[in-house]
Amino acid sequence: MTNTIQPTVVLAGGGHAHALFLKRLQKKQTPPAHFILVSASRYTPYSGMLPGVISGQYTAEQSHIDLELLAHESKCTFLKATVSGVDTKANELIFLNGDRLQYDILSINTGSTQARVIDAKDSITIKPIRPFLSWLVQPLPEHIKQNESFILAIMGAGAAGVEVAMALHQRFKHLHSLEIHIVTAQGILKGYPPKVQKMAKEEIERKPIKIHTHFRVTGVKDKTLISDQNDHLPYDSLILATSAAPARWPSESSLATSPDGFIQVNLMLQSVSHDNVFACGDVAEFTHSRQAKSGVYAVRQAPTLFQNICNMLEKKTLKPYRPQSQFLSLLSCADGRAIASKGCFSTRGRLIWLWKDWIDQRFMAQFPVPATDSMEFNGSD
Ligand SMILES: Cc1cc2nc3c(=O)[nH]c(=O)nc-3n(C[C@H](O)[C@H](O)[C@H](O)COP(=O)(O)OP(=O)(O)OC[C@H]3O[C@@H](n4cnc5c(N)ncnc54)[C@H](O)[C@@H]3O)c2cc1C
């Protein structure tokens, strides 16, 4: 440990697990330590409500946690900075501006972004969410307003791609010349039960949104997606909802990472290469199994992370995280309906949307949110 009176615990990134960690700091006694939350931005999004922000069901403020206020309420120092590396020899976090911050224990919960599988410079990824929301409220091109055809292509048909497509349809349904197309190398909602895939397909086709299955994009030229079968799809705007990808800095640091670049952890959520480094949520990957990149896991990991950091401060044995084999998935259809699934159970309808809305609002009610109209993303076209 460093020579300070109290050990320093640095929480890098304000993801779901760290937000819940801070709530625990308010409620539970911890061993003496100085807690510092580092986040690239003051506000962090709750992704469960993002489709609702796109469709206009929620404001941006309702779906974001005010991390600075939360840290203040948790007696934790808040530092607005972007992490760009870890010097594990010196036990220092490195920031984009070159500054460094020393830690005794480091926890990383910086999430993921979307894989840029093609070189389409004019495309936008859904994550990080703030640039996506800024893109969304840009003025629409004149020719859509004049009822000339406009194609919005979404690459990727996992939960994010499917929910965002339906939410965009809801937002722009008054623009009759706007066509929304989903492009996927396989089918939709890979990994979900066939019944859920069928329900989602029906909901998408009701909108109507066009789905191009088995369209494996291998290239892009002149605003046209080209498949391995040489099919072509011209587009005016392209959104990447491709699979989760890590930032580059973890693999460029000396932390052990998976071949994809996610931080490898054991069941204690501890880096397999550095005992005093923890990682959780999308940025982490277990060495023994691969979990879906889903906010549910980041939420479930928070109690174990909190317990293990306290245990490490007290030099006690760490406890393993016990992953759930199944979890509840609630997909918004953006029209006041939603699809629920858990294991082999699935259903859909308006009551499911009300249930999802209740769960999401209850989750957010724990946290301080930005003041009304303090974010710039609420405008529509
Ligand atoms: C449209 C959409 C809908 C989704 N819906 C759901 C859903 O309904 N349920 C579900 O379980 N999952 C959902 N997901 C998946 C979910 O978004 C992620 O799995 C989840 O956000 C991961 O949480 P996390 O805690 O790991 O990190 P995040 O929630 O991504 O948070 C990471 C935080 O770290 C900060 N950060 C990032 N990089 C740095 C850096 N270098 N320095 C400092 N700070 C940094 C970010 O600003 C952010 O505050 C959805 C995803 C999308 C795109």
Tab-separated table of C-alpha atoms and ligand atoms in Angstrom:
chain	number	residue	atom	x	y	z
A	1	MET	CA	0.000	0.000	0.000
A	2	THR	CA	1.158	3.599	-0.604
A	3	ASN	CA	2.377	5.881	2.169
A	4	THR	CA	-0.864	7.823	2.536
A	5	ILE	CA	-2.725	7.472	5.822
A	6	GLN	CA	-5.617	5.738	4.132
A	7	PRO	CA	-5.447	3.461	1.091
A	8	THR	CA	-6.814	4.897	-2.146
A	9	VAL	CA	-9.493	2.980	-4.027
A	10	VAL	CA	-9.959	4.297	-7.566
A	11	LEU	CA	-13.169	3.443	-9.422
A	12	ALA	CA	-12.447	4.003	-13.119
A	13	GLY	CA	-15.597	4.557	-15.194
A	14	GLY	CA	-19.105	5.283	-13.999
A	15	GLY	CA	-20.811	2.143	-15.291
A	16	HIS	CA	-23.736	0.368	-13.648
A	17	ALA	CA	-21.555	-1.554	-11.155
A	18	HIS	CA	-19.755	1.555	-9.911
A	19	ALA	CA	-22.994	3.538	-9.615
A	20	LEU	CA	-24.374	0.773	-7.378
A	21	PHE	CA	-21.038	0.574	-5.549
A	22	LEU	CA	-21.470	4.227	-4.614
A	23	LYS	CA	-25.003	3.573	-3.349
A	24	ARG	CA	-23.551	0.870	-1.089
A	25	LEU	CA	-20.940	3.310	0.177
A	26	GLN	CA	-23.851	5.409	1.464
A	27	LYS	CA	-25.485	2.506	3.282
A	28	LYS	CA	-22.659	0.260	4.501
A	29	GLN	CA	-19.715	0.672	6.776
A	30	THR	CA	-16.414	0.280	4.912
A	31	PRO	CA	-12.830	-0.062	6.148
A	32	PRO	CA	-11.089	3.360	6.148
A	33	ALA	CA	-10.157	4.301	2.584
A	34	HIS	CA	-10.236	7.236	0.188
A	35	PHE	CA	-12.624	6.468	-2.684
A	36	ILE	CA	-12.239	8.303	-6.003
A	37	LEU	CA	-14.607	7.922	-8.961
A	38	VAL	CA	-13.063	8.784	-12.335
A	39	SER	CA	-15.458	9.277	-15.221
A	40	ALA	CA	-15.103	10.685	-18.717
A	41	SER	CA	-18.392	12.476	-18.217
A	42	ARG	CA	-20.500	13.731	-15.328
A	43	TYR	CA	-23.594	11.883	-16.554
A	44	THR	CA	-23.767	8.155	-17.307
A	45	PRO	CA	-26.615	6.571	-19.268
A	46	TYR	CA	-28.849	3.727	-18.104
A	47	SER	CA	-29.097	1.771	-21.336
A	48	GLY	CA	-32.377	0.044	-20.444
A	49	MET	CA	-34.095	3.413	-21.017
A	50	LEU	CA	-32.149	4.440	-24.129
A	51	PRO	CA	-34.701	3.101	-26.640
A	52	GLY	CA	-37.306	5.124	-24.709
A	53	VAL	CA	-35.169	8.259	-25.042
A	54	ILE	CA	-34.864	7.694	-28.799
A	55	SER	CA	-38.584	7.136	-29.242
A	56	GLY	CA	-39.472	10.107	-27.036
A	57	GLN	CA	-40.944	8.145	-24.095
A	58	TYR	CA	-38.302	9.528	-21.708
A	59	THR	CA	-36.161	12.633	-21.627
A	60	ALA	CA	-32.378	12.229	-21.733
A	61	GLU	CA	-32.245	13.456	-18.115
A	62	GLN	CA	-34.560	10.645	-16.941
A	63	SER	CA	-32.157	8.054	-18.343
A	64	HIS	CA	-28.868	9.439	-16.973
A	65	ILE	CA	-27.274	9.231	-13.530
A	66	ASP	CA	-25.576	12.359	-12.204
A	67	LEU	CA	-22.295	10.757	-11.101
A	68	GLU	CA	-20.828	13.897	-9.594
A	69	LEU	CA	-23.811	14.319	-7.288
A	70	LEU	CA	-23.911	10.602	-6.524
A	71	ALA	CA	-20.205	10.624	-5.618
A	72	HIS	CA	-20.750	13.677	-3.426
A	73	GLU	CA	-23.644	11.959	-1.615
A	74	SER	CA	-21.398	8.897	-1.143
A	75	LYS	CA	-18.463	10.889	0.281
A	76	CYS	CA	-16.388	9.842	-2.713
A	77	THR	CA	-14.171	12.239	-4.675
A	78	PHE	CA	-15.339	12.786	-8.267
A	79	LEU	CA	-12.747	13.322	-10.978
A	80	LYS	CA	-13.842	14.087	-14.546
A	81	ALA	CA	-11.105	12.542	-16.704
A	82	THR	CA	-10.724	10.024	-19.502
A	83	VAL	CA	-8.647	6.963	-18.698
A	84	SER	CA	-6.134	6.068	-21.400
A	85	GLY	CA	-4.014	3.449	-19.660
A	86	VAL	CA	-2.846	1.775	-16.473
A	87	ASP	CA	0.752	1.696	-15.295
A	88	THR	CA	0.537	-1.457	-13.200
A	89	LYS	CA	4.183	-1.223	-12.069
A	90	ALA	CA	3.672	2.225	-10.534
A	91	ASN	CA	0.028	1.499	-9.566
A	92	GLU	CA	-1.081	4.552	-11.518
A	93	LEU	CA	-4.012	5.283	-13.752
A	94	ILE	CA	-3.056	7.331	-16.814
A	95	PHE	CA	-5.377	9.951	-18.308
A	96	LEU	CA	-5.719	11.244	-21.843
A	97	ASN	CA	-4.171	14.593	-20.834
A	98	GLY	CA	-1.080	12.801	-19.476
A	99	ASP	CA	-1.967	13.221	-15.793
A	100	ARG	CA	-1.627	10.221	-13.506
A	101	LEU	CA	-3.488	9.072	-10.392
A	102	GLN	CA	-2.045	6.651	-7.888
A	103	TYR	CA	-4.168	3.810	-6.526
A	104	ASP	CA	-3.818	1.034	-4.009
A	105	ILE	CA	-6.861	-0.770	-5.400
A	106	LEU	CA	-8.248	-0.095	-8.870
A	107	SER	CA	-11.663	-1.139	-10.181
A	108	ILE	CA	-12.474	-0.719	-13.881
A	109	ASN	CA	-16.089	-0.403	-15.126
A	110	THR	CA	-15.721	1.546	-18.367
A	111	GLY	CA	-18.154	-0.455	-20.530
A	112	SER	CA	-17.704	-1.167	-24.228
A	113	THR	CA	-18.316	0.343	-27.624
A	114	GLN	CA	-19.449	-1.177	-30.935
A	115	ALA	CA	-17.048	-3.059	-33.183
A	116	ARG	CA	-16.218	-0.995	-36.292
A	117	VAL	CA	-16.230	-4.021	-38.582
A	118	ILE	CA	-16.251	-1.927	-41.745
A	119	ASP	CA	-14.485	1.243	-42.723
A	120	ALA	CA	-17.534	3.474	-43.085
A	121	LYS	CA	-16.328	6.850	-41.895
A	122	ASP	CA	-19.759	8.417	-42.093
A	123	SER	CA	-21.336	5.822	-39.759
A	124	ILE	CA	-22.257	6.347	-36.111
A	125	THR	CA	-22.065	3.750	-33.329
A	126	ILE	CA	-24.812	3.505	-30.682
A	127	LYS	CA	-22.172	3.427	-27.948
A	128	PRO	CA	-20.834	5.685	-26.600
A	129	ILE	CA	-24.379	6.922	-26.175
A	130	ARG	CA	-23.802	10.697	-25.856
A	131	PRO	CA	-22.430	11.204	-29.406
A	132	PHE	CA	-25.260	8.999	-30.664
A	133	LEU	CA	-27.869	11.164	-28.933
A	134	SER	CA	-26.178	14.304	-30.317
A	135	TRP	CA	-26.374	12.779	-33.805
A	136	LEU	CA	-30.041	11.999	-33.277
A	137	VAL	CA	-31.072	15.584	-32.584
A	138	GLN	CA	-29.235	17.075	-35.566
A	139	PRO	CA	-31.558	18.796	-38.040
A	140	LEU	CA	-32.874	16.331	-40.611
A	141	PRO	CA	-31.615	16.636	-44.176
A	142	GLU	CA	-33.904	18.844	-46.265
A	143	HIS	CA	-34.781	16.124	-48.750
A	144	ILE	CA	-36.487	13.937	-46.111
A	145	LYS	CA	-38.700	16.835	-45.210
A	146	GLN	CA	-39.561	17.179	-48.902
A	147	ASN	CA	-40.660	13.540	-48.957
A	148	GLU	CA	-37.726	12.234	-50.967
A	149	SER	CA	-36.579	8.727	-50.110
A	150	PHE	CA	-34.045	8.399	-47.281
A	151	ILE	CA	-32.589	5.068	-46.136
A	152	LEU	CA	-31.401	4.624	-42.566
A	153	ALA	CA	-29.467	1.343	-42.339
A	154	ILE	CA	-28.736	-0.316	-39.001
A	155	MET	CA	-25.975	-2.899	-39.037
A	156	GLY	CA	-26.460	-5.517	-36.341
A	157	ALA	CA	-29.606	-7.238	-35.105
A	158	GLY	CA	-28.825	-8.036	-31.487
A	159	ALA	CA	-31.020	-6.576	-28.743
A	160	ALA	CA	-29.520	-3.084	-29.211
A	161	GLY	CA	-29.987	-3.040	-33.021
A	162	VAL	CA	-33.544	-4.351	-32.811
A	163	GLU	CA	-34.630	-1.974	-30.017
A	164	VAL	CA	-32.968	1.045	-31.626
A	165	ALA	CA	-34.578	0.284	-35.021
A	166	MET	CA	-38.062	0.153	-33.484
A	167	ALA	CA	-37.387	3.270	-31.394
A	168	LEU	CA	-36.177	5.204	-34.459
A	169	HIS	CA	-39.291	4.155	-36.351
A	170	GLN	CA	-41.459	5.461	-33.504
A	171	ARG	CA	-39.543	8.766	-33.433
A	172	PHE	CA	-39.663	9.363	-37.177
A	173	LYS	CA	-42.902	7.641	-38.178
A	174	HIS	CA	-44.352	10.939	-39.448
A	175	LEU	CA	-41.591	11.002	-42.105
A	176	HIS	CA	-43.185	8.807	-44.745
A	177	SER	CA	-40.166	8.819	-47.073
A	178	LEU	CA	-37.826	7.425	-44.371
A	179	GLU	CA	-37.036	3.715	-44.725
A	180	ILE	CA	-35.368	1.818	-41.890
A	181	HIS	CA	-33.395	-1.302	-42.828
A	182	ILE	CA	-31.719	-3.780	-40.448
A	183	VAL	CA	-28.768	-5.695	-41.892
A	184	THR	CA	-27.523	-8.848	-40.182
A	185	ALA	CA	-25.052	-11.586	-41.103
A	186	GLN	CA	-27.318	-14.191	-39.515
A	187	GLY	CA	-30.862	-13.859	-38.162
A	188	ILE	CA	-32.123	-11.430	-35.533
A	189	LEU	CA	-31.496	-11.703	-31.757
A	190	LYS	CA	-28.811	-14.381	-32.010
A	191	GLY	CA	-28.706	-16.403	-28.781
A	192	TYR	CA	-32.369	-15.744	-27.909
A	193	PRO	CA	-34.952	-18.607	-28.024
A	194	PRO	CA	-36.574	-19.076	-31.479
A	195	LYS	CA	-39.973	-17.999	-30.067
A	196	VAL	CA	-38.532	-14.633	-29.001
A	197	GLN	CA	-36.823	-14.194	-32.383
A	198	LYS	CA	-40.167	-14.853	-34.085
A	199	MET	CA	-42.001	-12.364	-31.854
A	200	ALA	CA	-39.376	-9.680	-32.484
A	201	LYS	CA	-39.500	-10.309	-36.243
A	202	GLU	CA	-43.280	-9.864	-36.227
A	203	GLU	CA	-43.005	-6.657	-34.194
A	204	ILE	CA	-40.328	-5.252	-36.524
A	205	GLU	CA	-42.265	-6.127	-39.673
A	206	ARG	CA	-45.435	-4.482	-38.285
A	207	LYS	CA	-43.667	-1.092	-38.208
A	208	PRO	CA	-42.633	-1.622	-41.131
A	209	ILE	CA	-38.856	-2.019	-40.901
A	210	LYS	CA	-37.071	-4.107	-43.525
A	211	ILE	CA	-34.793	-6.897	-42.265
A	212	HIS	CA	-31.952	-8.200	-44.472
A	213	THR	CA	-30.887	-11.511	-42.890
A	214	HIS	CA	-27.781	-13.423	-44.060
A	215	PHE	CA	-26.362	-10.155	-45.400
A	216	ARG	CA	-22.759	-10.421	-44.216
A	217	VAL	CA	-21.298	-6.992	-44.909
A	218	THR	CA	-17.813	-7.301	-46.390
A	219	GLY	CA	-17.382	-3.824	-47.762
A	220	VAL	CA	-18.792	-0.366	-48.180
A	221	LYS	CA	-18.463	1.922	-51.160
A	222	ASP	CA	-20.177	5.176	-52.097
A	223	LYS	CA	-22.693	4.866	-49.245
A	224	THR	CA	-23.580	1.302	-50.262
A	225	LEU	CA	-23.193	-1.803	-48.110
A	226	ILE	CA	-21.865	-4.810	-50.032
A	227	SER	CA	-22.397	-8.386	-48.828
A	228	ASP	CA	-20.247	-11.496	-49.305
A	229	GLN	CA	-22.893	-12.614	-51.858
A	230	ASN	CA	-22.386	-9.293	-53.697
A	231	ASP	CA	-25.782	-7.946	-52.632
A	232	HIS	CA	-25.882	-4.144	-52.428
A	233	LEU	CA	-27.807	-1.887	-50.037
A	234	PRO	CA	-27.471	1.859	-50.604
A	235	TYR	CA	-27.997	4.037	-47.533
A	236	ASP	CA	-28.118	7.689	-46.573
A	237	SER	CA	-27.244	7.157	-42.894
A	238	LEU	CA	-25.579	4.136	-41.282
A	239	ILE	CA	-25.801	3.147	-37.613
A	240	LEU	CA	-23.479	0.462	-36.245
A	241	ALA	CA	-25.182	-1.764	-33.680
A	242	THR	CA	-22.507	-4.416	-34.077
A	243	SER	CA	-21.213	-6.575	-31.235
A	244	ALA	CA	-19.596	-5.042	-28.138
A	245	ALA	CA	-15.918	-4.192	-28.516
A	246	PRO	CA	-13.451	-3.024	-25.866
A	247	ALA	CA	-11.462	0.197	-25.853
A	248	ARG	CA	-7.832	-0.297	-26.916
A	249	TRP	CA	-6.156	0.964	-23.723
A	250	PRO	CA	-6.681	-2.156	-21.525
A	251	SER	CA	-4.778	-4.376	-23.968
A	252	GLU	CA	-2.120	-1.694	-24.451
A	253	SER	CA	-1.555	-1.662	-20.659
A	254	SER	CA	0.060	-4.690	-19.062
A	255	LEU	CA	-3.281	-6.074	-17.861
A	256	ALA	CA	-4.112	-9.576	-19.078
A	257	THR	CA	-6.773	-9.325	-21.767
A	258	SER	CA	-8.759	-11.797	-23.865
A	259	PRO	CA	-7.916	-12.134	-27.586
A	260	ASP	CA	-10.653	-9.537	-28.235
A	261	GLY	CA	-9.113	-7.098	-25.727
A	262	PHE	CA	-11.465	-7.407	-22.724
A	263	ILE	CA	-9.856	-7.474	-19.255
A	264	GLN	CA	-9.590	-11.067	-18.064
A	265	VAL	CA	-10.921	-11.627	-14.554
A	266	ASN	CA	-11.445	-14.548	-12.220
A	267	LEU	CA	-14.688	-15.220	-10.335
A	268	MET	CA	-13.626	-12.697	-7.670
A	269	LEU	CA	-13.796	-10.046	-10.472
A	270	GLN	CA	-10.067	-9.640	-10.001
A	271	SER	CA	-7.660	-9.190	-12.904
A	272	VAL	CA	-5.914	-12.509	-13.528
A	273	SER	CA	-2.624	-10.632	-13.955
A	274	HIS	CA	-2.831	-8.025	-11.159
A	275	ASP	CA	-4.368	-8.823	-7.769
A	276	ASN	CA	-5.163	-5.224	-6.821
A	277	VAL	CA	-7.083	-4.541	-10.046
A	278	PHE	CA	-10.770	-5.451	-10.431
A	279	ALA	CA	-12.897	-5.196	-13.564
A	280	CYS	CA	-16.608	-5.703	-14.102
A	281	GLY	CA	-19.426	-5.142	-16.575
A	282	ASP	CA	-18.818	-5.092	-20.331
A	283	VAL	CA	-15.064	-4.331	-20.065
A	284	ALA	CA	-14.415	-7.594	-18.176
A	285	GLU	CA	-14.344	-11.167	-19.383
A	286	PHE	CA	-14.203	-14.279	-17.216
A	287	THR	CA	-11.408	-16.685	-18.072
A	288	HIS	CA	-13.651	-19.732	-17.541
A	289	SER	CA	-16.761	-18.669	-19.496
A	290	ARG	CA	-18.064	-15.942	-21.760
A	291	GLN	CA	-21.008	-13.852	-20.564
A	292	ALA	CA	-23.210	-11.727	-22.777
A	293	LYS	CA	-22.343	-8.028	-22.708
A	294	SER	CA	-25.406	-6.893	-20.841
A	295	GLY	CA	-26.077	-4.281	-18.190
A	296	VAL	CA	-27.787	-6.948	-16.071
A	297	TYR	CA	-24.403	-8.546	-15.358
A	298	ALA	CA	-22.783	-5.246	-14.389
A	299	VAL	CA	-25.692	-4.679	-11.970
A	300	ARG	CA	-25.417	-8.185	-10.487
A	301	GLN	CA	-21.658	-7.896	-10.040
A	302	ALA	CA	-21.888	-4.756	-7.887
A	303	PRO	CA	-22.457	-6.496	-4.491
A	304	THR	CA	-19.535	-8.903	-5.073
A	305	LEU	CA	-17.281	-6.061	-6.195
A	306	PHE	CA	-18.144	-4.027	-3.103
A	307	GLN	CA	-17.635	-6.976	-0.760
A	308	ASN	CA	-14.323	-7.941	-2.354
A	309	ILE	CA	-12.856	-4.438	-2.286
A	310	CYS	CA	-13.810	-4.191	1.415
A	311	ASN	CA	-12.306	-7.647	2.008
A	312	MET	CA	-9.086	-6.687	0.246
A	313	LEU	CA	-8.832	-3.516	2.368
A	314	GLU	CA	-9.191	-5.726	5.468
A	315	LYS	CA	-6.880	-8.413	4.052
A	316	LYS	CA	-9.716	-10.952	4.157
A	317	THR	CA	-10.417	-13.739	1.670
A	318	LEU	CA	-12.312	-12.635	-1.442
A	319	LYS	CA	-15.724	-14.116	-2.317
A	320	PRO	CA	-16.651	-15.533	-5.722
A	321	TYR	CA	-19.347	-13.953	-7.895
A	322	ARG	CA	-22.040	-16.472	-8.762
A	323	PRO	CA	-23.348	-15.683	-12.258
A	324	GLN	CA	-27.001	-16.418	-12.986
A	325	SER	CA	-27.585	-19.064	-15.624
A	326	GLN	CA	-30.652	-17.168	-16.902
A	327	PHE	CA	-31.762	-13.577	-16.675
A	328	LEU	CA	-34.888	-11.634	-17.522
A	329	SER	CA	-34.675	-9.813	-20.838
A	330	LEU	CA	-37.198	-7.073	-21.622
A	331	LEU	CA	-37.127	-5.654	-25.141
A	332	SER	CA	-39.019	-2.471	-25.884
A	333	CYS	CA	-41.039	-2.407	-29.122
A	334	ALA	CA	-41.223	1.401	-28.681
A	335	ASP	CA	-44.973	1.520	-29.237
A	336	GLY	CA	-46.099	0.902	-25.675
A	337	ARG	CA	-45.440	-2.834	-25.935
A	338	ALA	CA	-42.469	-5.010	-24.998
A	339	ILE	CA	-41.241	-8.606	-25.218
A	340	ALA	CA	-40.182	-10.506	-22.083
A	341	SER	CA	-38.092	-13.664	-21.970
A	342	LYS	CA	-36.326	-15.726	-19.354
A	343	GLY	CA	-35.093	-19.236	-20.136
A	344	CYS	CA	-37.851	-20.906	-22.143
A	345	PHE	CA	-40.541	-18.470	-20.920
A	346	SER	CA	-41.519	-15.611	-23.228
A	347	THR	CA	-44.475	-13.297	-23.722
A	348	ARG	CA	-45.246	-9.814	-25.072
A	349	GLY	CA	-47.755	-7.015	-24.929
A	350	ARG	CA	-48.664	-3.774	-23.249
A	351	LEU	CA	-48.480	-5.139	-19.694
A	352	ILE	CA	-44.889	-6.211	-20.349
A	353	TRP	CA	-44.026	-2.656	-21.383
A	354	LEU	CA	-45.623	-1.312	-18.173
A	355	TRP	CA	-43.596	-3.861	-16.204
A	356	LYS	CA	-40.363	-2.849	-17.981
A	357	ASP	CA	-41.136	0.827	-17.423
A	358	TRP	CA	-41.732	0.161	-13.703
A	359	ILE	CA	-38.437	-1.793	-13.347
A	360	ASP	CA	-36.420	0.876	-15.204
A	361	GLN	CA	-37.961	3.809	-13.328
A	362	ARG	CA	-37.472	2.011	-10.002
A	363	PHE	CA	-33.794	1.400	-10.846
A	364	MET	CA	-33.251	5.054	-11.708
A	365	ALA	CA	-35.150	6.306	-8.637
A	366	GLN	CA	-32.161	5.258	-6.497
A	367	PHE	CA	-29.899	7.794	-8.180
A	368	PRO	CA	-29.670	11.554	-8.584
A	369	VAL	CA	-30.441	12.520	-12.190
A	370	PRO	CA	-29.467	15.648	-14.143
A	371	ALA	CA	-31.738	18.674	-13.673
A	372	THR	CA	-34.614	18.988	-16.165
A	373	ASP	CA	-33.456	20.424	-19.503
A	374	SER	CA	-29.782	20.375	-18.464
A	375	MET	CA	-28.874	17.974	-21.276
A	376	GLU	CA	-29.012	18.984	-24.895
A	377	PHE	CA	-30.529	15.802	-26.349
A	378	ASN	CA	-34.243	16.303	-25.963
A	379	GLY	CA	-34.977	18.089	-29.190
A	380	SER	CA	-36.743	16.221	-31.945
A	381	ASP	CA	-36.456	16.979	-35.601
B	1	LIG	C1	-29.535	0.527	-27.212
B	1	LIG	C2	-29.055	-0.382	-26.117
B	1	LIG	C3	-29.980	-0.927	-25.263
B	1	LIG	C4	-29.567	-1.783	-24.254
B	1	LIG	N1	-30.500	-2.281	-23.423
B	1	LIG	C5	-30.122	-3.075	-22.427
B	1	LIG	C6	-31.088	-3.578	-21.526
B	1	LIG	O1	-32.300	-3.313	-21.646
B	1	LIG	N2	-30.651	-4.390	-20.521
B	1	LIG	C7	-29.336	-4.714	-20.384
B	1	LIG	O2	-28.994	-5.447	-19.448
B	1	LIG	N3	-28.398	-4.259	-21.225
B	1	LIG	C8	-28.750	-3.448	-22.236
B	1	LIG	N4	-27.802	-2.978	-23.111
B	1	LIG	C9	-26.396	-3.356	-22.910
B	1	LIG	C10	-25.788	-2.369	-21.922
B	1	LIG	O3	-25.727	-1.091	-22.481
B	1	LIG	C11	-24.356	-2.685	-21.502
B	1	LIG	O4	-24.184	-4.049	-21.319
B	1	LIG	C12	-24.097	-1.958	-20.192
B	1	LIG	O5	-24.240	-0.557	-20.355
B	1	LIG	C13	-22.689	-2.247	-19.674
B	1	LIG	O6	-22.598	-1.623	-18.444
B	1	LIG	P1	-21.204	-1.235	-17.809
B	1	LIG	O7	-21.520	-0.981	-16.380
B	1	LIG	O8	-20.196	-2.258	-18.120
B	1	LIG	O9	-20.725	0.086	-18.536
B	1	LIG	P2	-21.498	1.355	-19.129
B	1	LIG	O10	-22.919	1.412	-18.675
B	1	LIG	O11	-21.245	1.356	-20.599
B	1	LIG	O12	-20.723	2.550	-18.449
B	1	LIG	C14	-19.388	2.818	-18.693
B	1	LIG	C15	-19.049	4.183	-18.119
B	1	LIG	O13	-17.639	4.385	-18.169
B	1	LIG	C16	-17.364	5.645	-18.751
B	1	LIG	N5	-16.120	5.502	-19.500
B	1	LIG	C17	-15.924	4.793	-20.625
B	1	LIG	N6	-14.650	4.872	-21.023
B	1	LIG	C18	-14.017	5.650	-20.110
B	1	LIG	C19	-12.682	6.099	-19.975
B	1	LIG	N7	-11.735	5.753	-20.846
B	1	LIG	N8	-12.387	6.906	-18.928
B	1	LIG	C20	-13.327	7.255	-18.022
B	1	LIG	N9	-14.612	6.854	-18.109
B	1	LIG	C21	-14.954	6.055	-19.146
B	1	LIG	C22	-18.553	5.953	-19.659
B	1	LIG	O14	-18.663	7.352	-19.854
B	1	LIG	C23	-19.693	5.354	-18.840
B	1	LIG	O15	-20.132	6.296	-17.890
B	1	LIG	C24	-28.178	-2.108	-24.117
B	1	LIG	C25	-27.243	-1.539	-24.992
B	1	LIG	C26	-27.657	-0.673	-25.965
B	1	LIG	C27	-26.634	-0.076	-26.892
